[in-house]
Amino acid sequence: MNLLTAQAPGGVPRSGKGLALGIWRFMLVALALVLSLGFTQVAVAQADPDREMTTAAPGITADQWRQVRSGETGPNYRDSRADSNYSLINSSGETWRQIRNRWVSPFGLIAVFGMAALIALFYFIVGRKELEAPRTGRLLLRWTLMKRALHWTVATLFIILALTGMTLLFGKFVFRPLFGDGIWAWMIAATKVLHNYLGPIFGILLVILLVSLIKDNIPKKHDWVWFKKGGGMIGKKHVDAGFANGGEKAWYWLLATVGILVVASGFVLDFPNFDQSRDTMQWANIIHAVGALGLTAVSLGHIYIGTLGTEGALEGMTTGYVDETWAKEHHNLWYEEVKDQTLSEQEVAARKSSGGSSEPTATRTS
């Protein structure tokens, strides 16, 4: 699969279409710059734990910290949770807060919005990857209805969890000054409930999705060539790819490792009634945040390539079918396996209207 190239098919100028794309690229870059400026203050604020402390617990003094550390505090400073030997204010919690605010929050913000800015710049300079040959009008089934439904459900939950998670992490510095305490209190309470209840559902569906796709994502020798050729950006020839190319497999295994780690740490945080210690939950929180922010940043590239960045890619996940030109250019090894199953657009429309089965029978190569 060749990734992204600035050339239009056949070298034909795009005229009005090119102008429209240029305007969109300019708007994306402008938006990225505005967002980066707006969130600079958030990163600075997150990098200053003492600033947060003045709003989170304004009544705590240096003398109180000394008493807590030395164990001189009375019962009013004890945690109300059963069987807890920690003070309500403790050194372990302060260490967690320092790591979260000095490292995780600011660098996570830089990763997410830095990735968004790079994608916008890439699109502005390089442009969309158009098909190099005309479409034939003959289609191949790529995704069944069941897998499309599962994909979009997991993707929707991922986006909601990413947005609510970032609100929990950064919202205090953005929405609280903007809307005031009243609206912010309602917003953060609703965000927390939404994040905590949707998280386990996402985790279960993610495992189901990963299991259903594992056969198509076993690494092969040609995947290494795909990476060496930069997905087709290095050199003029197409690089071999099966049903999933090297980049898609990398995203799959990132979800299968980091994604599962995020889900597992989320369960630790969601269900504190299984006797895990506060230290365990603090480390789970750090692991959860680092993994989730990293996945959010990488997902922006996956979303871009699968939608705006590559002609025909989104069609496969919305209709289930791709044109054979697209299959030949991006997944040639898979195309060779299923090319005898092409259908005309009329046959696909008739099959869908009749509710007939469209499950492919050819063996896929990966």
Coordinates of C-alpha atoms in Angstrom, one line a residue:
M1 CA 0.0 0.0 0.0
N2 CA 1.3 3.4 -0.9
L3 CA 0.5 5.8 1.9
L4 CA -0.1 9.4 1.1
T5 CA 1.1 11.3 -2.1
A6 CA 0.5 14.7 -3.4
Q7 CA -0.1 13.6 -7.0
A8 CA -3.6 13.4 -8.4
P9 CA -4.5 10.4 -10.6
G10 CA -2.8 10.6 -13.9
G11 CA -1.2 13.9 -13.0
V12 CA -4.5 15.8 -13.9
P13 CA -4.9 19.1 -12.0
R14 CA -7.8 19.1 -9.6
S15 CA -8.9 22.7 -10.3
G16 CA -12.0 23.5 -8.1
K17 CA -11.6 20.4 -6.1
G18 CA -7.9 21.2 -5.5
L19 CA -8.9 24.7 -4.3
A20 CA -11.5 23.3 -1.9
L21 CA -9.0 20.8 -0.5
G22 CA -6.4 23.6 -0.1
I23 CA -8.9 25.7 1.8
W24 CA -9.7 22.7 4.1
R25 CA -6.0 22.1 4.7
F26 CA -5.5 25.8 5.6
M27 CA -8.4 25.6 8.0
L28 CA -7.0 22.5 9.6
V29 CA -3.6 24.0 10.1
A30 CA -5.1 27.2 11.5
L31 CA -7.3 25.2 13.9
A32 CA -4.3 23.2 15.1
L33 CA -2.3 26.4 15.8
V34 CA -5.2 27.9 17.7
L35 CA -5.7 24.7 19.8
S36 CA -2.0 24.5 20.5
L37 CA -1.9 28.1 21.8
G38 CA -5.0 27.5 23.8
F39 CA -3.8 24.4 25.5
T40 CA -0.3 25.7 26.3
Q41 CA -1.7 27.3 29.5
V42 CA -3.3 23.9 30.4
A43 CA 0.1 22.1 30.0
V44 CA 1.8 24.8 32.1
A45 CA -0.9 24.6 34.8
Q46 CA -0.7 20.8 34.9
A47 CA 3.1 21.0 35.2
D48 CA 2.7 23.0 38.5
P49 CA 1.3 20.7 41.2
D50 CA 1.5 23.5 43.8
R51 CA -0.9 25.6 41.7
E52 CA -3.5 22.7 41.7
M53 CA -2.9 22.3 45.4
T54 CA -4.1 25.8 46.2
T55 CA -7.5 25.0 44.7
A56 CA -7.8 21.3 45.6
A57 CA -6.9 21.7 49.3
P58 CA -6.4 25.4 50.2
G59 CA -6.5 24.8 53.9
I60 CA -3.4 22.6 54.1
T61 CA -0.3 24.3 55.6
A62 CA 3.3 23.3 55.8
D63 CA 2.9 22.5 59.5
Q64 CA 0.0 20.2 58.7
W65 CA 2.1 18.4 56.1
R66 CA 4.8 17.9 58.8
Q67 CA 2.3 16.5 61.2
V68 CA 1.0 14.1 58.6
R69 CA 4.4 12.9 57.6
S70 CA 5.4 12.3 61.2
G71 CA 2.2 10.6 62.2
E72 CA 1.2 13.3 64.7
T73 CA -2.2 13.8 63.2
G74 CA -5.4 12.9 65.0
P75 CA -8.5 10.9 63.8
N76 CA -9.8 13.9 61.8
Y77 CA -7.0 13.3 59.3
R78 CA -7.7 9.6 58.9
D79 CA -9.3 8.1 55.8
S80 CA -12.9 7.1 56.3
R81 CA -12.5 3.9 54.2
A82 CA -12.6 0.6 56.1
D83 CA -9.3 -1.1 57.0
S84 CA -7.1 1.8 55.7
N85 CA -4.0 2.7 57.6
Y86 CA -3.2 5.7 55.5
S87 CA -3.6 9.3 56.5
L88 CA -6.1 11.3 54.4
I89 CA -3.1 13.3 53.3
N90 CA 0.0 11.1 52.7
S91 CA 3.4 11.0 51.0
S92 CA 2.3 8.3 48.6
G93 CA -0.6 10.4 47.3
E94 CA 1.7 13.4 47.0
T95 CA 4.2 11.4 44.9
W96 CA 1.3 10.2 42.7
R97 CA 0.1 13.8 42.2
Q98 CA 3.6 15.0 41.3
I99 CA 4.0 12.3 38.7
R100 CA 0.6 12.9 37.2
N101 CA 0.9 16.7 37.1
R102 CA 4.5 17.2 36.3
W103 CA 4.9 14.4 33.7
V104 CA 1.7 12.5 32.6
S105 CA -0.6 15.5 32.1
P106 CA 1.6 17.9 30.2
F107 CA 3.4 15.4 28.0
G108 CA 0.1 13.6 27.3
L109 CA -1.4 16.9 26.1
I110 CA 1.7 17.6 24.0
A111 CA 1.4 14.1 22.4
V112 CA -2.3 14.3 21.5
F113 CA -2.3 17.9 20.2
G114 CA 1.2 17.5 18.7
M115 CA -0.1 14.5 16.7
A116 CA -3.2 16.5 15.6
A117 CA -1.0 19.4 14.4
L118 CA 1.4 17.0 12.5
I119 CA -1.5 15.3 10.7
A120 CA -3.0 18.7 9.7
L121 CA 0.4 19.8 8.5
F122 CA 0.9 16.6 6.6
Y123 CA -2.5 16.9 4.9
F124 CA -1.7 20.5 4.0
I125 CA 1.6 19.7 2.4
V126 CA 1.1 16.2 1.0
G127 CA -2.6 15.9 0.5
R128 CA -5.0 13.0 0.2
K129 CA -3.9 9.7 -1.3
E130 CA -6.0 9.3 -4.4
L131 CA -6.4 6.1 -6.4
E132 CA -3.9 6.0 -9.2
A133 CA -6.2 4.1 -11.6
P134 CA -9.9 4.7 -12.4
R135 CA -12.4 2.7 -10.4
T136 CA -13.7 -0.4 -12.2
G137 CA -17.2 -0.4 -10.6
R138 CA -16.6 -4.0 -9.5
L139 CA -16.7 -4.4 -5.7
L140 CA -15.2 -6.8 -3.2
L141 CA -16.7 -7.5 0.2
R142 CA -14.1 -6.4 2.9
W143 CA -16.1 -6.1 6.1
T144 CA -19.3 -8.0 7.0
L145 CA -22.2 -6.2 8.8
M146 CA -21.3 -7.8 12.1
K147 CA -17.7 -6.7 12.0
R148 CA -18.7 -3.2 10.9
A149 CA -21.2 -2.9 13.7
L150 CA -18.6 -4.1 16.2
H151 CA -15.9 -1.8 14.8
W152 CA -18.2 1.3 15.0
T153 CA -19.4 0.5 18.5
V154 CA -15.9 0.1 19.8
A155 CA -14.7 3.2 17.9
T156 CA -17.6 5.3 19.3
L157 CA -16.9 4.2 22.8
F158 CA -13.2 4.8 22.3
I159 CA -13.9 8.4 21.3
I160 CA -16.3 9.0 24.2
L161 CA -13.9 7.6 26.7
A162 CA -11.0 9.6 25.2
L163 CA -13.0 12.9 25.5
T164 CA -14.3 12.2 28.9
G165 CA -10.9 11.0 30.1
M166 CA -9.3 14.2 28.9
T167 CA -12.0 16.2 30.6
L168 CA -11.3 14.4 33.9
L169 CA -7.6 15.1 33.5
F170 CA -7.6 18.7 32.0
G171 CA -11.2 20.0 32.3
K172 CA -10.6 21.8 35.5
F173 CA -8.2 24.1 33.7
V174 CA -10.4 24.7 30.7
F175 CA -14.1 24.4 31.5
R176 CA -14.2 25.5 35.2
P177 CA -12.8 29.0 34.4
L178 CA -15.0 29.1 31.3
F179 CA -18.4 28.1 32.8
G180 CA -18.0 28.6 36.5
D181 CA -18.2 26.2 39.4
G182 CA -21.9 25.4 39.1
I183 CA -21.8 24.1 35.5
W184 CA -18.4 22.6 36.0
A185 CA -19.6 20.5 39.0
W186 CA -22.5 19.1 37.0
M187 CA -20.2 18.5 34.0
I188 CA -17.5 16.7 35.9
A189 CA -20.0 14.5 37.7
A190 CA -21.7 13.5 34.5
T191 CA -18.3 12.9 32.8
K192 CA -17.1 10.6 35.6
V193 CA -20.3 8.5 35.6
L194 CA -20.2 8.2 31.8
H195 CA -16.5 7.3 31.8
N196 CA -16.8 4.7 34.6
Y197 CA -19.9 2.9 33.2
L198 CA -18.8 2.9 29.5
G199 CA -15.3 1.7 30.3
P200 CA -16.1 -1.9 31.2
I201 CA -18.4 -2.2 28.2
F202 CA -15.6 -0.9 25.9
G203 CA -13.2 -3.4 27.4
I204 CA -15.4 -6.4 26.8
L205 CA -16.2 -5.4 23.2
L206 CA -12.5 -4.6 22.5
V207 CA -11.6 -8.2 23.5
I208 CA -14.3 -9.5 21.2
L209 CA -13.1 -7.3 18.3
L210 CA -9.5 -8.3 18.8
V211 CA -10.3 -12.0 18.9
S212 CA -12.4 -11.7 15.7
L213 CA -9.5 -10.0 13.8
I214 CA -6.5 -11.9 15.1
K215 CA -6.2 -14.2 12.1
D216 CA -5.9 -11.2 9.8
N217 CA -3.2 -9.6 11.9
I218 CA -0.6 -12.3 12.3
P219 CA 2.8 -10.6 11.3
K220 CA 4.3 -11.8 8.0
K221 CA 7.6 -11.2 6.3
H222 CA 6.2 -8.7 3.8
D223 CA 5.0 -6.5 6.8
W224 CA 8.6 -5.8 7.6
V225 CA 9.2 -4.7 4.0
W226 CA 6.1 -2.5 4.3
F227 CA 7.7 -0.7 7.2
K228 CA 11.1 -0.4 5.5
K229 CA 9.3 1.2 2.5
G230 CA 7.4 3.6 4.8
G231 CA 4.1 2.1 3.6
G232 CA 4.9 2.9 0.0
M233 CA 6.3 6.4 0.5
I234 CA 9.9 5.2 -0.2
G235 CA 10.2 4.1 -3.8
K236 CA 7.7 4.1 -6.6
K237 CA 6.5 0.6 -6.4
H238 CA 3.5 -0.6 -4.3
V239 CA 4.4 -2.7 -1.3
D240 CA 2.8 -6.0 -0.6
A241 CA 0.0 -6.2 1.9
G242 CA -2.5 -8.9 2.8
F243 CA -5.9 -8.2 4.3
A244 CA -4.2 -5.9 6.8
N245 CA -1.1 -4.0 6.0
G246 CA 1.9 -3.5 8.3
G247 CA 0.5 -0.2 9.7
E248 CA -2.9 -1.7 10.4
K249 CA -1.3 -4.7 12.2
A250 CA 0.8 -2.4 14.3
W251 CA -2.4 -0.6 15.4
Y252 CA -4.0 -3.9 16.1
W253 CA -1.2 -5.1 18.3
L254 CA -1.0 -1.8 20.1
L255 CA -4.7 -2.2 21.0
A256 CA -4.0 -5.8 22.0
T257 CA -1.2 -4.8 24.4
V258 CA -1.5 -1.2 25.5
G259 CA -5.3 -1.2 25.0
I260 CA -5.7 -4.3 27.2
L261 CA -3.4 -2.7 29.8
V262 CA -5.6 0.4 29.8
V263 CA -8.7 -1.7 30.2
A264 CA -7.2 -3.8 33.0
S265 CA -6.0 -0.7 34.9
G266 CA -9.4 0.9 34.4
F267 CA -11.1 -2.1 36.0
V268 CA -8.8 -1.7 39.0
L269 CA -10.0 1.9 39.3
D270 CA -13.6 1.2 38.6
F271 CA -14.0 -1.5 41.2
P272 CA -12.1 -0.5 44.4
N273 CA -14.1 -3.0 46.4
F274 CA -11.8 -5.9 45.7
D275 CA -9.3 -5.1 48.5
Q276 CA -6.7 -3.4 46.3
S277 CA -4.6 -0.9 48.2
R278 CA -4.5 2.8 47.6
D279 CA -1.0 2.5 46.3
T280 CA -2.1 -0.1 43.7
M281 CA -4.9 2.3 42.6
Q282 CA -2.5 5.2 42.3
W283 CA -0.2 3.2 40.0
A284 CA -3.2 1.9 38.1
N285 CA -4.2 5.5 37.6
I286 CA -0.8 6.5 36.2
I287 CA -0.7 3.4 33.9
H288 CA -4.2 4.1 32.7
A289 CA -3.5 7.7 31.9
V290 CA -0.2 7.1 30.1
G291 CA -1.7 4.3 28.0
A292 CA -4.9 6.1 27.2
L293 CA -3.2 9.3 26.2
G294 CA -0.7 7.4 24.0
L295 CA -3.5 5.4 22.3
T296 CA -5.5 8.6 21.8
A297 CA -2.5 10.2 20.0
V298 CA -1.9 7.2 17.8
S299 CA -5.6 6.8 17.0
L300 CA -5.7 10.2 15.3
G301 CA -3.4 8.8 12.7
H302 CA -5.5 5.7 12.3
I303 CA -8.7 7.9 12.0
Y304 CA -7.0 10.2 9.5
I305 CA -5.7 7.5 7.1
G306 CA -9.0 5.6 7.3
T307 CA -11.2 8.6 6.5
L308 CA -9.9 11.9 5.0
G309 CA -6.4 10.7 4.1
T310 CA -7.1 7.8 1.8
E311 CA -9.6 7.7 -1.0
G312 CA -12.0 4.7 -0.7
A313 CA -10.9 3.6 2.8
L314 CA -14.0 4.8 4.6
E315 CA -16.3 3.2 2.1
G316 CA -15.1 -0.3 3.2
M317 CA -16.1 0.3 6.8
T318 CA -19.4 2.0 6.0
T319 CA -20.8 -0.1 3.1
G320 CA -18.6 -3.2 3.6
Y321 CA -17.4 -3.1 0.0
V322 CA -14.3 -1.7 -1.7
D323 CA -13.6 -1.1 -5.4
E324 CA -11.2 -3.7 -6.9
T325 CA -8.9 -0.8 -7.9
W326 CA -8.6 0.1 -4.2
A327 CA -8.0 -3.5 -3.2
K328 CA -5.3 -4.0 -5.9
E329 CA -3.4 -0.8 -4.9
H330 CA -3.6 -1.1 -1.1
H331 CA -4.0 -4.9 -0.3
N332 CA -2.7 -6.7 -3.4
L333 CA -2.1 -10.1 -1.7
W334 CA -5.6 -10.1 -0.4
Y335 CA -6.9 -9.0 -3.8
E336 CA -5.3 -12.0 -5.5
E337 CA -7.1 -14.3 -3.1
V338 CA -10.6 -12.9 -3.6
K339 CA -10.5 -11.3 -7.1
D340 CA -12.8 -13.9 -8.5
Q341 CA -15.5 -12.8 -6.0
T342 CA -16.0 -9.3 -7.5
L343 CA -19.6 -8.1 -7.9
S344 CA -21.0 -5.2 -9.9
E345 CA -22.6 -2.3 -8.1
Q346 CA -26.0 -3.6 -9.3
E347 CA -25.4 -7.0 -7.9
V348 CA -24.3 -5.6 -4.5
A349 CA -27.4 -3.4 -4.4
A350 CA -29.7 -6.3 -5.3
R351 CA -28.0 -8.5 -2.7
K352 CA -28.4 -5.9 0.0
S353 CA -32.1 -5.2 -0.9
S354 CA -32.9 -8.9 -0.8
G355 CA -31.1 -9.3 2.5
G356 CA -28.9 -12.1 1.1
S357 CA -25.7 -13.2 2.7
S358 CA -22.5 -11.6 1.5
E359 CA -19.9 -13.4 3.7
P360 CA -16.8 -14.0 1.6
T361 CA -15.6 -17.6 1.2
A362 CA -12.0 -17.0 0.0
T363 CA -9.2 -17.6 2.4
R364 CA -7.5 -14.3 3.4
T365 CA -3.8 -13.8 3.5
S366 CA -2.3 -11.4 6.0

